[in-house]
Structures are given as structure tokens and as C-alpha cells.
Amino acid sequence: MRNKPKVVWIQALTCNGNTQSLLSSNASRFEQFLNQFELVYHPSLTHHTTLNDVLQSNASYDFLLIEGALTSNTQFLTLSDQSSTAIVEKLIKRSHYVIAVGSCASYGGVHAKFEHNDDVVGVQSVVGKKSACKSGHDTINLTGCPVHPEWILQTLYTLKAKGNIALDDEQRPIELYSHLAHHGCTRNEYFEWKVESKSFGLKEGCLFYEQGCRGPMTHSSCNKILWNDTSSKTRVGMPCIGCTETDFPRENMLETKKNIGIPAEVPLGISKRAYLSLTGIAKTFKIERLIGKLIDENR
Ligand code: SF4
Ligand code: SF4
């Protein structure tokens, strides 16, 4: 690949969150990206090239990044007087790699939930899992709402260096999505001993039993590659809402569905019966250290 691969970023039905996320990446990493890639077009970040310029040129692009869900219905969205689907179909043939940035671009996301938007879909529903891009590489899904900025950059750098990236069954890079949000969560000891957090925003307790935390069943490296190099939702006391999975967004995301007091969904890979036994045993222990405040100024 050339020294400075060309990147085109299209926005379809989106809240702009993935662009905001990219802009929140580590400053030196973003500078490195701008130095080592040529950002040819981004509707908010470039000014020298318009979308019409991109559409009318015959140039090839290394990376076509698509943020937001696609629709062929021009009553919902037009870009340069065309539907977002039509634009992507044209650009895919001139691009080496196609990357869906965020859960809306990957699966349709929140936009696809409205019944009157039955035409709203993710990128791979338009271009196929085996896309017709120039490299023949499968469509890459970078799920997340928004996707972590470092996941975007790591994917671009991997493709630049190696020419391909290994994907899981949902077309997500394995290196980034084989972990669970649960891995590296600072609340794991509370999870093991079934000590629930009393409310949002506290340092103490796990958020699984009452507050809907999806960390144990959500493929993401949020607690491995920290946000702002510092933290994550679960570290600050907000449950993981499973934004990297295909069923996102679900209803009532901040509560744990239960049957007879047992979470309806248990951590990945554990049978309900085994989980029930473990929970019963763990609950018989009363560990003072885990019941009190981590920092008790009155002590
Ligand atoms: S808060 Fe969520 S991610 Fe953290 S230990 Fe509990 S279930 Fe796991
Ligand atoms: S912790 Fe969960 S909800 Fe938060 S960004 Fe990661 S995958 Fe999404």
C-alpha cells in the first residue's frame, strides 16, 4: 500500500457520534493518523473536496468508511441528490476496503427500529459480507455506539501494514472484539461475590444483578483499551448497554430482566443451572470489605 493511503468517510443516517468519538481519540494518535493517511473527504473535517468531487472523479480510494445506516429512500436522506445506498454502491467499486463505523452502519442500529423505516439497513446488507471492493476483503464492522476511536485507528493501521484483518462471525476484528466488556472491569470481585451496586455512579458493587449491565455477554475491549486512555462506562458506575452487539438497542436497557429472581441471561458460556449454584454459594458469604465504601472518610 502507498505511504499515504486515501480515506473517504461518508455519513448517512447518523447522529455524528462516531465522528465525535474519532475527534476524542488520543491527540498524538489522531495527529499520527492525519500524518500517515490522506483524509480525502469527511463532511465535517475536510474542506478542500466536496462529495460531488469524490463522486465525479475516477480516483481509487484505499478506505471507504461509512458512518450511519443506509437507505435507498430519498425521502429519508439524500446526499448530493442521491440516496446513501446509491452512493455507497458506486464508491465501493473504487475502494480497496469498506468499513462500517459504528452500530448504525453495521446493523442499522436505532434507525432500523422504527417500523416505517423498513428500508433502513447496515452497510453489509447493501454491499454484502463479501463486498465487491477492490481488495476483495470482507466488509468490516466496527460496532459500538459510538465505536471506540482507537478501534478505528487500529483497524486502519492493521490494514495498512498487513492488508487484511481477521474477523469474527459478525465481521468484527477479532483482536478488538474477542474480549468482553466484563474483562478488565474493576468490579469483577463484586460480580464474583454477588454484591450489587446500590445506584449509578458509585465506585462499589457490580451492575449486573439489578441495573442491566451487559458486560459479561458483550464483545468489546472497553475495559482493555480504555476510553480517553483513562476509564470506561463500568468503571464510572454506568452499566454496559451492549452497544457492540447485533441486538442493540434493546428495550429497558438499564434494568436486568429476571425470572424468579434469577437474571434471564447469564454470562456467556455458563449454563443457567451452574450459574444458579454458584450464585447460591457466593451469596452465603458476607465479606465486610465488599459491603462498605471503598473510601470511607468517617472511618
Ligand atoms: S459491572 Fe458489569 S462488567 Fe463490571 S463486573 Fe459487573 S457485570 Fe461485569
Ligand atoms: S462498555 Fe458496553 S455500552 Fe459501553 S461502549 Fe463498551 S460495549 Fe458499548
PDB file of C-alpha atoms and ligand atoms in Angstrom:
ATOM      1  CA  MET A   1       0.000   0.000   0.000  1.00  0.00           C
ATOM      2  CA  ARG A   2       1.169   3.529  -0.730  1.00  0.00           C
ATOM      3  CA  ASN A   3       2.731   5.561   2.047  1.00  0.00           C
ATOM      4  CA  LYS A   4      -0.362   7.702   2.463  1.00  0.00           C
ATOM      5  CA  PRO A   5      -3.499   5.664   1.938  1.00  0.00           C
ATOM      6  CA  LYS A   6      -6.533   7.678   0.885  1.00  0.00           C
ATOM      7  CA  VAL A   7      -9.523   7.701   3.205  1.00  0.00           C
ATOM      8  CA  VAL A   8     -13.077   8.731   2.312  1.00  0.00           C
ATOM      9  CA  TRP A   9     -15.622   8.983   5.162  1.00  0.00           C
ATOM     10  CA  ILE A  10     -19.320   9.117   4.221  1.00  0.00           C
ATOM     11  CA  GLN A  11     -22.082   9.985   6.670  1.00  0.00           C
ATOM     12  CA  ALA A  12     -25.548   8.505   6.137  1.00  0.00           C
ATOM     13  CA  LEU A  13     -28.273   8.270   8.834  1.00  0.00           C
ATOM     14  CA  THR A  14     -26.227   9.169  11.880  1.00  0.00           C
ATOM     15  CA  CYS A  15     -26.095  11.300  14.990  1.00  0.00           C
ATOM     16  CA  ASN A  16     -22.439  12.102  14.192  1.00  0.00           C
ATOM     17  CA  GLY A  17     -21.361  10.210  17.325  1.00  0.00           C
ATOM     18  CA  ASN A  18     -18.612   8.197  15.642  1.00  0.00           C
ATOM     19  CA  THR A  19     -17.074  11.340  14.213  1.00  0.00           C
ATOM     20  CA  GLN A  20     -17.192  12.875  17.694  1.00  0.00           C
ATOM     21  CA  SER A  21     -15.565   9.718  19.021  1.00  0.00           C
ATOM     22  CA  LEU A  22     -12.775   9.883  16.428  1.00  0.00           C
ATOM     23  CA  LEU A  23     -12.155  13.510  17.383  1.00  0.00           C
ATOM     24  CA  SER A  24     -11.849  12.374  21.010  1.00  0.00           C
ATOM     25  CA  SER A  25      -9.027   9.964  20.243  1.00  0.00           C
ATOM     26  CA  ASN A  26      -5.694  10.333  21.926  1.00  0.00           C
ATOM     27  CA  ALA A  27      -4.266  13.572  20.464  1.00  0.00           C
ATOM     28  CA  SER A  28      -0.947  12.114  19.380  1.00  0.00           C
ATOM     29  CA  ARG A  29      -2.670   9.128  17.755  1.00  0.00           C
ATOM     30  CA  PHE A  30      -5.017  11.413  15.807  1.00  0.00           C
ATOM     31  CA  GLU A  31      -2.091  13.540  14.676  1.00  0.00           C
ATOM     32  CA  GLN A  32      -0.288  10.359  13.618  1.00  0.00           C
ATOM     33  CA  PHE A  33      -3.377   9.334  11.640  1.00  0.00           C
ATOM     34  CA  LEU A  34      -3.553  12.702   9.868  1.00  0.00           C
ATOM     35  CA  ASN A  35       0.162  12.483   9.044  1.00  0.00           C
ATOM     36  CA  GLN A  36       0.082   8.926   7.763  1.00  0.00           C
ATOM     37  CA  PHE A  37      -3.251   8.814   5.945  1.00  0.00           C
ATOM     38  CA  GLU A  38      -4.736  11.246   3.467  1.00  0.00           C
ATOM     39  CA  LEU A  39      -8.221  12.168   4.641  1.00  0.00           C
ATOM     40  CA  VAL A  40      -9.626  12.988   1.200  1.00  0.00           C
ATOM     41  CA  TYR A  41     -13.200  13.625   2.252  1.00  0.00           C
ATOM     42  CA  HIS A  42     -15.132  13.854   5.503  1.00  0.00           C
ATOM     43  CA  PRO A  43     -18.280  16.037   5.580  1.00  0.00           C
ATOM     44  CA  SER A  44     -17.244  17.741   8.838  1.00  0.00           C
ATOM     45  CA  LEU A  45     -13.450  17.572   8.810  1.00  0.00           C
ATOM     46  CA  THR A  46     -12.305  18.387   5.278  1.00  0.00           C
ATOM     47  CA  HIS A  47     -12.995  21.446   3.136  1.00  0.00           C
ATOM     48  CA  HIS A  48     -10.866  21.086   0.007  1.00  0.00           C
ATOM     49  CA  THR A  49     -13.004  18.324  -1.562  1.00  0.00           C
ATOM     50  CA  THR A  50     -16.781  18.002  -1.817  1.00  0.00           C
ATOM     51  CA  LEU A  51     -18.796  14.802  -2.031  1.00  0.00           C
ATOM     52  CA  ASN A  52     -19.578  15.757  -5.644  1.00  0.00           C
ATOM     53  CA  ASP A  53     -15.838  15.903  -6.352  1.00  0.00           C
ATOM     54  CA  VAL A  54     -15.449  12.405  -4.936  1.00  0.00           C
ATOM     55  CA  LEU A  55     -18.416  11.062  -6.905  1.00  0.00           C
ATOM     56  CA  GLN A  56     -17.376  12.645 -10.180  1.00  0.00           C
ATOM     57  CA  SER A  57     -13.725  11.626 -10.045  1.00  0.00           C
ATOM     58  CA  ASN A  58     -12.478   8.236 -11.188  1.00  0.00           C
ATOM     59  CA  ALA A  59      -9.947   8.011  -8.383  1.00  0.00           C
ATOM     60  CA  SER A  60      -9.492   4.908  -6.281  1.00  0.00           C
ATOM     61  CA  TYR A  61      -9.611   5.117  -2.512  1.00  0.00           C
ATOM     62  CA  ASP A  62      -7.947   2.813  -0.029  1.00  0.00           C
ATOM     63  CA  PHE A  63     -10.548   3.059   2.709  1.00  0.00           C
ATOM     64  CA  LEU A  64     -14.236   3.789   2.413  1.00  0.00           C
ATOM     65  CA  LEU A  65     -15.540   4.422   5.927  1.00  0.00           C
ATOM     66  CA  ILE A  66     -19.298   4.693   6.334  1.00  0.00           C
ATOM     67  CA  GLU A  67     -20.889   6.174   9.431  1.00  0.00           C
ATOM     68  CA  GLY A  68     -24.632   5.699   9.898  1.00  0.00           C
ATOM     69  CA  ALA A  69     -27.294   3.412   8.479  1.00  0.00           C
ATOM     70  CA  LEU A  70     -28.072   3.323   4.749  1.00  0.00           C
ATOM     71  CA  THR A  71     -31.373   3.844   2.992  1.00  0.00           C
ATOM     72  CA  SER A  72     -32.411   3.917  -0.642  1.00  0.00           C
ATOM     73  CA  ASN A  73     -35.428   6.034   0.298  1.00  0.00           C
ATOM     74  CA  THR A  74     -34.621   9.588  -0.782  1.00  0.00           C
ATOM     75  CA  GLN A  75     -37.454  10.891   1.403  1.00  0.00           C
ATOM     76  CA  PHE A  76     -35.351   9.914   4.400  1.00  0.00           C
ATOM     77  CA  LEU A  77     -31.969  11.126   3.199  1.00  0.00           C
ATOM     78  CA  THR A  78     -30.197  12.446   0.133  1.00  0.00           C
ATOM     79  CA  LEU A  79     -26.504  13.194  -0.268  1.00  0.00           C
ATOM     80  CA  SER A  80     -25.598  15.111  -3.429  1.00  0.00           C
ATOM     81  CA  ASP A  81     -29.180  14.450  -4.621  1.00  0.00           C
ATOM     82  CA  GLN A  82     -28.726  10.675  -4.357  1.00  0.00           C
ATOM     83  CA  SER A  83     -29.658   8.090  -1.795  1.00  0.00           C
ATOM     84  CA  SER A  84     -26.951   6.961   0.601  1.00  0.00           C
ATOM     85  CA  THR A  85     -27.325   3.415  -0.732  1.00  0.00           C
ATOM     86  CA  ALA A  86     -26.705   4.563  -4.318  1.00  0.00           C
ATOM     87  CA  ILE A  87     -23.606   6.481  -3.262  1.00  0.00           C
ATOM     88  CA  VAL A  88     -22.105   3.558  -1.370  1.00  0.00           C
ATOM     89  CA  GLU A  89     -22.837   1.177  -4.250  1.00  0.00           C
ATOM     90  CA  LYS A  90     -20.865   3.481  -6.559  1.00  0.00           C
ATOM     91  CA  LEU A  91     -17.931   4.088  -4.226  1.00  0.00           C
ATOM     92  CA  ILE A  92     -17.470   0.501  -3.127  1.00  0.00           C
ATOM     93  CA  LYS A  93     -16.160  -0.475  -6.570  1.00  0.00           C
ATOM     94  CA  ARG A  94     -13.499   2.227  -6.348  1.00  0.00           C
ATOM     95  CA  SER A  95     -12.404   1.400  -2.786  1.00  0.00           C
ATOM     96  CA  HIS A  96      -9.990  -1.227  -1.519  1.00  0.00           C
ATOM     97  CA  TYR A  97     -11.655  -1.730   1.863  1.00  0.00           C
ATOM     98  CA  VAL A  98     -15.098  -0.914   3.181  1.00  0.00           C
ATOM     99  CA  ILE A  99     -15.538  -0.283   6.892  1.00  0.00           C
ATOM    100  CA  ALA A 100     -18.867   0.247   8.663  1.00  0.00           C
ATOM    101  CA  VAL A 101     -18.108   2.654  11.509  1.00  0.00           C
ATOM    102  CA  GLY A 102     -20.463   2.207  14.471  1.00  0.00           C
ATOM    103  CA  SER A 103     -23.511   0.070  15.153  1.00  0.00           C
ATOM    104  CA  CYS A 104     -25.872   2.022  12.854  1.00  0.00           C
ATOM    105  CA  ALA A 105     -23.565   1.465   9.888  1.00  0.00           C
ATOM    106  CA  SER A 106     -23.060  -2.169  10.871  1.00  0.00           C
ATOM    107  CA  TYR A 107     -26.651  -3.271  11.545  1.00  0.00           C
ATOM    108  CA  GLY A 108     -28.960  -0.306  11.035  1.00  0.00           C
ATOM    109  CA  GLY A 109     -28.899   0.470  14.758  1.00  0.00           C
ATOM    110  CA  VAL A 110     -31.530   2.702  16.299  1.00  0.00           C
ATOM    111  CA  HIS A 111     -32.760   3.958  12.893  1.00  0.00           C
ATOM    112  CA  ALA A 112     -33.769   0.458  11.826  1.00  0.00           C
ATOM    113  CA  LYS A 113     -36.008   0.125  14.893  1.00  0.00           C
ATOM    114  CA  PHE A 114     -38.694   2.459  13.542  1.00  0.00           C
ATOM    115  CA  GLU A 115     -41.315   0.414  11.717  1.00  0.00           C
ATOM    116  CA  HIS A 116     -41.864   2.973   8.953  1.00  0.00           C
ATOM    117  CA  ASN A 117     -38.127   2.796   8.148  1.00  0.00           C
ATOM    118  CA  ASP A 118     -38.206  -0.760   6.832  1.00  0.00           C
ATOM    119  CA  ASP A 119     -35.690   0.231   4.185  1.00  0.00           C
ATOM    120  CA  VAL A 120     -33.000   1.245   6.693  1.00  0.00           C
ATOM    121  CA  VAL A 121     -30.123  -1.229   6.906  1.00  0.00           C
ATOM    122  CA  GLY A 122     -26.447  -1.652   7.732  1.00  0.00           C
ATOM    123  CA  VAL A 123     -23.686  -1.477   5.120  1.00  0.00           C
ATOM    124  CA  GLN A 124     -23.247  -5.223   4.649  1.00  0.00           C
ATOM    125  CA  SER A 125     -26.939  -5.582   3.770  1.00  0.00           C
ATOM    126  CA  VAL A 126     -26.217  -3.332   0.771  1.00  0.00           C
ATOM    127  CA  VAL A 127     -22.728  -4.388  -0.285  1.00  0.00           C
ATOM    128  CA  GLY A 128     -22.723  -7.960   1.063  1.00  0.00           C
ATOM    129  CA  LYS A 129     -20.479  -9.654   3.597  1.00  0.00           C
ATOM    130  CA  LYS A 130     -18.127 -10.440   0.724  1.00  0.00           C
ATOM    131  CA  SER A 131     -18.113  -6.962  -0.680  1.00  0.00           C
ATOM    132  CA  ALA A 132     -17.219  -6.056  -4.241  1.00  0.00           C
ATOM    133  CA  CYS A 133     -14.443  -3.760  -3.059  1.00  0.00           C
ATOM    134  CA  LYS A 134     -11.151  -3.819  -4.973  1.00  0.00           C
ATOM    135  CA  SER A 135      -9.205  -5.895  -2.419  1.00  0.00           C
ATOM    136  CA  GLY A 136     -11.975  -8.487  -2.116  1.00  0.00           C
ATOM    137  CA  HIS A 137     -11.745  -8.141   1.689  1.00  0.00           C
ATOM    138  CA  ASP A 138     -14.919  -8.835   3.639  1.00  0.00           C
ATOM    139  CA  THR A 139     -16.898  -5.850   4.863  1.00  0.00           C
ATOM    140  CA  ILE A 140     -15.535  -4.847   8.264  1.00  0.00           C
ATOM    141  CA  ASN A 141     -17.963  -3.957  11.045  1.00  0.00           C
ATOM    142  CA  LEU A 142     -16.655  -1.697  13.793  1.00  0.00           C
ATOM    143  CA  THR A 143     -19.626  -1.912  16.100  1.00  0.00           C
ATOM    144  CA  GLY A 144     -20.221   0.364  19.066  1.00  0.00           C
ATOM    145  CA  CYS A 145     -22.438   3.313  19.829  1.00  0.00           C
ATOM    146  CA  PRO A 146     -20.155   5.046  19.237  1.00  0.00           C
ATOM    147  CA  VAL A 147     -17.207   2.898  18.272  1.00  0.00           C
ATOM    148  CA  HIS A 148     -14.072   3.473  20.339  1.00  0.00           C
ATOM    149  CA  PRO A 149     -11.742   5.808  18.386  1.00  0.00           C
ATOM    150  CA  GLU A 150      -8.739   3.563  18.937  1.00  0.00           C
ATOM    151  CA  TRP A 151     -10.616   0.653  17.340  1.00  0.00           C
ATOM    152  CA  ILE A 152     -10.987   2.718  14.149  1.00  0.00           C
ATOM    153  CA  LEU A 153      -7.315   3.666  14.121  1.00  0.00           C
ATOM    154  CA  GLN A 154      -6.050   0.170  14.969  1.00  0.00           C
ATOM    155  CA  THR A 155      -8.120  -1.284  12.131  1.00  0.00           C
ATOM    156  CA  LEU A 156      -6.771   1.257   9.641  1.00  0.00           C
ATOM    157  CA  TYR A 157      -3.182   0.690  10.779  1.00  0.00           C
ATOM    158  CA  THR A 158      -3.547  -3.106  10.647  1.00  0.00           C
ATOM    159  CA  LEU A 159      -4.927  -2.978   7.114  1.00  0.00           C
ATOM    160  CA  LYS A 160      -2.238  -0.510   6.064  1.00  0.00           C
ATOM    161  CA  ALA A 161       0.511  -2.756   7.405  1.00  0.00           C
ATOM    162  CA  LYS A 162      -0.833  -6.245   6.668  1.00  0.00           C
ATOM    163  CA  GLY A 163      -3.509  -5.856   4.002  1.00  0.00           C
ATOM    164  CA  ASN A 164      -6.082  -7.891   5.913  1.00  0.00           C
ATOM    165  CA  ILE A 165      -7.635  -8.223   9.330  1.00  0.00           C
ATOM    166  CA  ALA A 166      -9.167 -11.334  10.906  1.00  0.00           C
ATOM    167  CA  LEU A 167     -12.897 -11.022  11.557  1.00  0.00           C
ATOM    168  CA  ASP A 168     -15.353 -12.851  13.809  1.00  0.00           C
ATOM    169  CA  ASP A 169     -18.754 -14.225  12.771  1.00  0.00           C
ATOM    170  CA  GLU A 170     -20.241 -10.722  12.913  1.00  0.00           C
ATOM    171  CA  GLN A 171     -17.482  -9.309  10.677  1.00  0.00           C
ATOM    172  CA  ARG A 172     -15.803  -7.537  13.593  1.00  0.00           C
ATOM    173  CA  PRO A 173     -11.987  -7.553  14.042  1.00  0.00           C
ATOM    174  CA  ILE A 174     -11.202 -10.485  16.354  1.00  0.00           C
ATOM    175  CA  GLU A 175      -8.366  -8.658  18.071  1.00  0.00           C
ATOM    176  CA  LEU A 176     -10.753  -5.926  19.208  1.00  0.00           C
ATOM    177  CA  TYR A 177     -13.947  -7.883  19.805  1.00  0.00           C
ATOM    178  CA  SER A 178     -12.855 -11.210  21.319  1.00  0.00           C
ATOM    179  CA  HIS A 179     -12.786  -9.723  24.801  1.00  0.00           C
ATOM    180  CA  LEU A 180     -15.931  -8.995  26.779  1.00  0.00           C
ATOM    181  CA  ALA A 181     -16.601  -5.594  28.362  1.00  0.00           C
ATOM    182  CA  HIS A 182     -16.536  -7.617  31.605  1.00  0.00           C
ATOM    183  CA  HIS A 183     -12.807  -8.362  31.115  1.00  0.00           C
ATOM    184  CA  GLY A 184     -10.802  -5.768  32.988  1.00  0.00           C
ATOM    185  CA  CYS A 185     -13.833  -4.286  34.736  1.00  0.00           C
ATOM    186  CA  THR A 186     -12.755  -3.069  38.158  1.00  0.00           C
ATOM    187  CA  ARG A 187     -15.970  -4.536  39.629  1.00  0.00           C
ATOM    188  CA  ASN A 188     -15.185  -8.194  38.943  1.00  0.00           C
ATOM    189  CA  GLU A 189     -14.705  -9.035  42.607  1.00  0.00           C
ATOM    190  CA  TYR A 190     -18.186  -7.669  43.359  1.00  0.00           C
ATOM    191  CA  PHE A 191     -19.544  -9.723  40.457  1.00  0.00           C
ATOM    192  CA  GLU A 192     -17.981 -12.915  41.827  1.00  0.00           C
ATOM    193  CA  TRP A 193     -19.443 -12.409  45.311  1.00  0.00           C
ATOM    194  CA  LYS A 194     -22.789 -11.132  44.006  1.00  0.00           C
ATOM    195  CA  VAL A 195     -22.585  -7.701  45.616  1.00  0.00           C
ATOM    196  CA  GLU A 196     -24.817  -5.332  43.643  1.00  0.00           C
ATOM    197  CA  SER A 197     -24.135  -1.608  43.325  1.00  0.00           C
ATOM    198  CA  LYS A 198     -26.737   0.466  45.156  1.00  0.00           C
ATOM    199  CA  SER A 199     -27.063   3.023  42.343  1.00  0.00           C
ATOM    200  CA  PHE A 200     -25.386   4.525  39.285  1.00  0.00           C
ATOM    201  CA  GLY A 201     -22.133   6.370  39.673  1.00  0.00           C
ATOM    202  CA  LEU A 202     -20.836   4.599  42.786  1.00  0.00           C
ATOM    203  CA  LYS A 203     -17.364   3.043  42.893  1.00  0.00           C
ATOM    204  CA  GLU A 204     -18.660  -0.018  44.740  1.00  0.00           C
ATOM    205  CA  GLY A 205     -20.659  -3.008  43.559  1.00  0.00           C
ATOM    206  CA  CYS A 206     -21.448  -4.790  40.317  1.00  0.00           C
ATOM    207  CA  LEU A 207     -24.152  -3.512  37.951  1.00  0.00           C
ATOM    208  CA  PHE A 208     -25.257  -6.921  36.651  1.00  0.00           C
ATOM    209  CA  TYR A 209     -27.996  -8.034  39.013  1.00  0.00           C
ATOM    210  CA  GLU A 210     -30.293  -5.003  39.005  1.00  0.00           C
ATOM    211  CA  GLN A 211     -29.023  -2.388  36.580  1.00  0.00           C
ATOM    212  CA  GLY A 212     -28.819  -4.297  33.310  1.00  0.00           C
ATOM    213  CA  CYS A 213     -25.041  -4.449  32.840  1.00  0.00           C
ATOM    214  CA  ARG A 214     -24.278  -6.467  29.678  1.00  0.00           C
ATOM    215  CA  GLY A 215     -20.532  -6.664  30.285  1.00  0.00           C
ATOM    216  CA  PRO A 216     -20.471 -10.478  30.676  1.00  0.00           C
ATOM    217  CA  MET A 217     -22.134 -11.023  27.277  1.00  0.00           C
ATOM    218  CA  THR A 218     -20.853  -8.097  25.197  1.00  0.00           C
ATOM    219  CA  HIS A 219     -17.889  -8.458  22.861  1.00  0.00           C
ATOM    220  CA  SER A 220     -15.813  -5.314  23.209  1.00  0.00           C
ATOM    221  CA  SER A 221     -12.466  -4.214  24.587  1.00  0.00           C
ATOM    222  CA  CYS A 222     -13.826  -1.230  26.541  1.00  0.00           C
ATOM    223  CA  ASN A 223     -12.062  -2.271  29.744  1.00  0.00           C
ATOM    224  CA  LYS A 224      -8.894  -3.301  27.901  1.00  0.00           C
ATOM    225  CA  ILE A 225      -8.459  -0.241  25.683  1.00  0.00           C
ATOM    226  CA  LEU A 226      -9.808   2.422  27.981  1.00  0.00           C
ATOM    227  CA  TRP A 227     -11.792   5.448  26.824  1.00  0.00           C
ATOM    228  CA  ASN A 228      -9.757   8.672  26.913  1.00  0.00           C
ATOM    229  CA  ASP A 229      -6.910   6.346  27.972  1.00  0.00           C
ATOM    230  CA  THR A 230      -8.483   6.536  31.419  1.00  0.00           C
ATOM    231  CA  SER A 231     -11.857   4.966  32.028  1.00  0.00           C
ATOM    232  CA  SER A 232     -14.950   3.137  30.807  1.00  0.00           C
ATOM    233  CA  LYS A 233     -18.684   3.071  31.454  1.00  0.00           C
ATOM    234  CA  THR A 234     -18.494   0.346  34.069  1.00  0.00           C
ATOM    235  CA  ARG A 235     -15.530   1.956  35.824  1.00  0.00           C
ATOM    236  CA  VAL A 236     -17.572   5.094  36.473  1.00  0.00           C
ATOM    237  CA  GLY A 237     -20.692   3.214  37.553  1.00  0.00           C
ATOM    238  CA  MET A 238     -22.728   3.092  34.326  1.00  0.00           C
ATOM    239  CA  PRO A 239     -23.844  -0.346  33.149  1.00  0.00           C
ATOM    240  CA  CYS A 240     -22.568  -1.617  29.804  1.00  0.00           C
ATOM    241  CA  ILE A 241     -25.587  -1.466  27.491  1.00  0.00           C
ATOM    242  CA  GLY A 242     -24.181  -3.932  24.965  1.00  0.00           C
ATOM    243  CA  CYS A 243     -23.824  -1.425  22.157  1.00  0.00           C
ATOM    244  CA  THR A 244     -21.455  -3.626  20.121  1.00  0.00           C
ATOM    245  CA  GLU A 245     -23.934  -6.483  19.678  1.00  0.00           C
ATOM    246  CA  THR A 246     -26.451  -7.065  16.889  1.00  0.00           C
ATOM    247  CA  ASP A 247     -29.477  -6.766  19.183  1.00  0.00           C
ATOM    248  CA  PHE A 248     -28.601  -3.197  20.228  1.00  0.00           C
ATOM    249  CA  PRO A 249     -30.546  -1.124  21.121  1.00  0.00           C
ATOM    250  CA  ARG A 250     -32.804  -3.281  23.300  1.00  0.00           C
ATOM    251  CA  GLU A 251     -35.754  -2.120  25.384  1.00  0.00           C
ATOM    252  CA  ASN A 252     -35.298  -1.257  29.069  1.00  0.00           C
ATOM    253  CA  MET A 253     -31.541  -1.301  28.793  1.00  0.00           C
ATOM    254  CA  LEU A 254     -30.908  -0.143  32.344  1.00  0.00           C
ATOM    255  CA  GLU A 255     -32.657  -2.968  34.128  1.00  0.00           C
ATOM    256  CA  THR A 256     -31.897  -6.668  34.453  1.00  0.00           C
ATOM    257  CA  LYS A 257     -34.654  -8.929  33.171  1.00  0.00           C
ATOM    258  CA  LYS A 258     -35.204 -11.770  35.639  1.00  0.00           C
ATOM    259  CA  ASN A 259     -37.168 -14.970  36.024  1.00  0.00           C
ATOM    260  CA  ILE A 260     -37.957 -15.846  39.651  1.00  0.00           C
ATOM    261  CA  GLY A 261     -35.210 -13.534  40.822  1.00  0.00           C
ATOM    262  CA  ILE A 262     -32.536 -15.002  38.507  1.00  0.00           C
ATOM    263  CA  PRO A 263     -31.103 -12.942  35.620  1.00  0.00           C
ATOM    264  CA  ALA A 264     -32.818 -14.108  32.418  1.00  0.00           C
ATOM    265  CA  GLU A 265     -29.465 -14.037  30.624  1.00  0.00           C
ATOM    266  CA  VAL A 266     -26.365 -15.345  32.355  1.00  0.00           C
ATOM    267  CA  PRO A 267     -22.700 -14.702  31.478  1.00  0.00           C
ATOM    268  CA  LEU A 268     -21.577 -16.181  28.150  1.00  0.00           C
ATOM    269  CA  GLY A 269     -20.552 -19.802  28.321  1.00  0.00           C
ATOM    270  CA  ILE A 270     -22.139 -20.594  31.708  1.00  0.00           C
ATOM    271  CA  SER A 271     -25.214 -22.796  31.987  1.00  0.00           C
ATOM    272  CA  LYS A 272     -28.093 -21.347  33.980  1.00  0.00           C
ATOM    273  CA  ARG A 273     -28.041 -24.265  36.358  1.00  0.00           C
ATOM    274  CA  ALA A 274     -24.312 -23.826  37.083  1.00  0.00           C
ATOM    275  CA  TYR A 275     -24.788 -20.090  37.455  1.00  0.00           C
ATOM    276  CA  LEU A 276     -27.613 -20.607  39.917  1.00  0.00           C
ATOM    277  CA  SER A 277     -25.484 -22.940  42.059  1.00  0.00           C
ATOM    278  CA  LEU A 278     -22.542 -20.532  42.042  1.00  0.00           C
ATOM    279  CA  THR A 279     -24.773 -17.609  42.960  1.00  0.00           C
ATOM    280  CA  GLY A 280     -26.354 -19.525  45.826  1.00  0.00           C
ATOM    281  CA  ILE A 281     -22.952 -20.393  47.302  1.00  0.00           C
ATOM    282  CA  ALA A 282     -21.451 -16.932  46.790  1.00  0.00           C
ATOM    283  CA  LYS A 283     -24.409 -15.280  48.492  1.00  0.00           C
ATOM    284  CA  THR A 284     -23.808 -17.240  51.678  1.00  0.00           C
ATOM    285  CA  PHE A 285     -20.588 -15.291  52.244  1.00  0.00           C
ATOM    286  CA  LYS A 286     -20.695 -11.878  53.812  1.00  0.00           C
ATOM    287  CA  ILE A 287     -17.480 -10.036  53.014  1.00  0.00           C
ATOM    288  CA  GLU A 288     -17.351  -6.837  55.064  1.00  0.00           C
ATOM    289  CA  ARG A 289     -14.696  -5.280  52.843  1.00  0.00           C
ATOM    290  CA  LEU A 290     -17.038  -5.529  49.833  1.00  0.00           C
ATOM    291  CA  ILE A 291     -20.072  -4.210  51.683  1.00  0.00           C
ATOM    292  CA  GLY A 292     -18.539  -0.959  52.941  1.00  0.00           C
ATOM    293  CA  LYS A 293     -17.407   2.089  50.996  1.00  0.00           C
ATOM    294  CA  LEU A 294     -14.022   1.836  49.293  1.00  0.00           C
ATOM    295  CA  ILE A 295     -13.146   5.259  50.641  1.00  0.00           C
ATOM    296  CA  ASP A 296     -14.887   5.904  53.947  1.00  0.00           C
ATOM    297  CA  GLU A 297     -13.911   9.315  55.252  1.00  0.00           C
ATOM    298  CA  ASN A 298     -15.729   8.730  58.564  1.00  0.00           C
ATOM    299  CA  ARG A 299     -13.802   5.601  59.421  1.00  0.00           C
TER     300      ARG A 299
HETATM  301  S1  SF4 B   1     -20.306  -4.069  36.350  1.00  0.00           S
HETATM  302 FE1  SF4 B   1     -20.747  -5.266  34.504  1.00  0.00          FE
HETATM  303  S2  SF4 B   1     -18.774  -5.540  33.501  1.00  0.00           S
HETATM  304 FE2  SF4 B   1     -18.365  -4.914  35.597  1.00  0.00          FE
HETATM  305  S3  SF4 B   1     -18.139  -6.816  36.770  1.00  0.00           S
HETATM  306 FE3  SF4 B   1     -20.291  -6.234  36.935  1.00  0.00          FE
HETATM  307  S4  SF4 B   1     -21.263  -7.315  35.208  1.00  0.00           S
HETATM  308 FE4  SF4 B   1     -19.069  -7.312  34.798  1.00  0.00          FE
HETATM  309  S1  SF4 B   2     -18.957  -0.730  27.798  1.00  0.00           S
HETATM  310 FE1  SF4 B   2     -20.600  -1.678  26.656  1.00  0.00          FE
HETATM  311  S2  SF4 B   2     -22.026   0.006  26.293  1.00  0.00           S
HETATM  312 FE2  SF4 B   2     -20.111   0.913  26.820  1.00  0.00          FE
HETATM  313  S3  SF4 B   2     -19.161   1.338  24.871  1.00  0.00           S
HETATM  314 FE3  SF4 B   2     -18.391  -0.658  25.613  1.00  0.00          FE
HETATM  315  S4  SF4 B   2     -19.732  -2.111  24.647  1.00  0.00           S
HETATM  316 FE4  SF4 B   2     -20.747  -0.129  24.488  1.00  0.00          FE
END
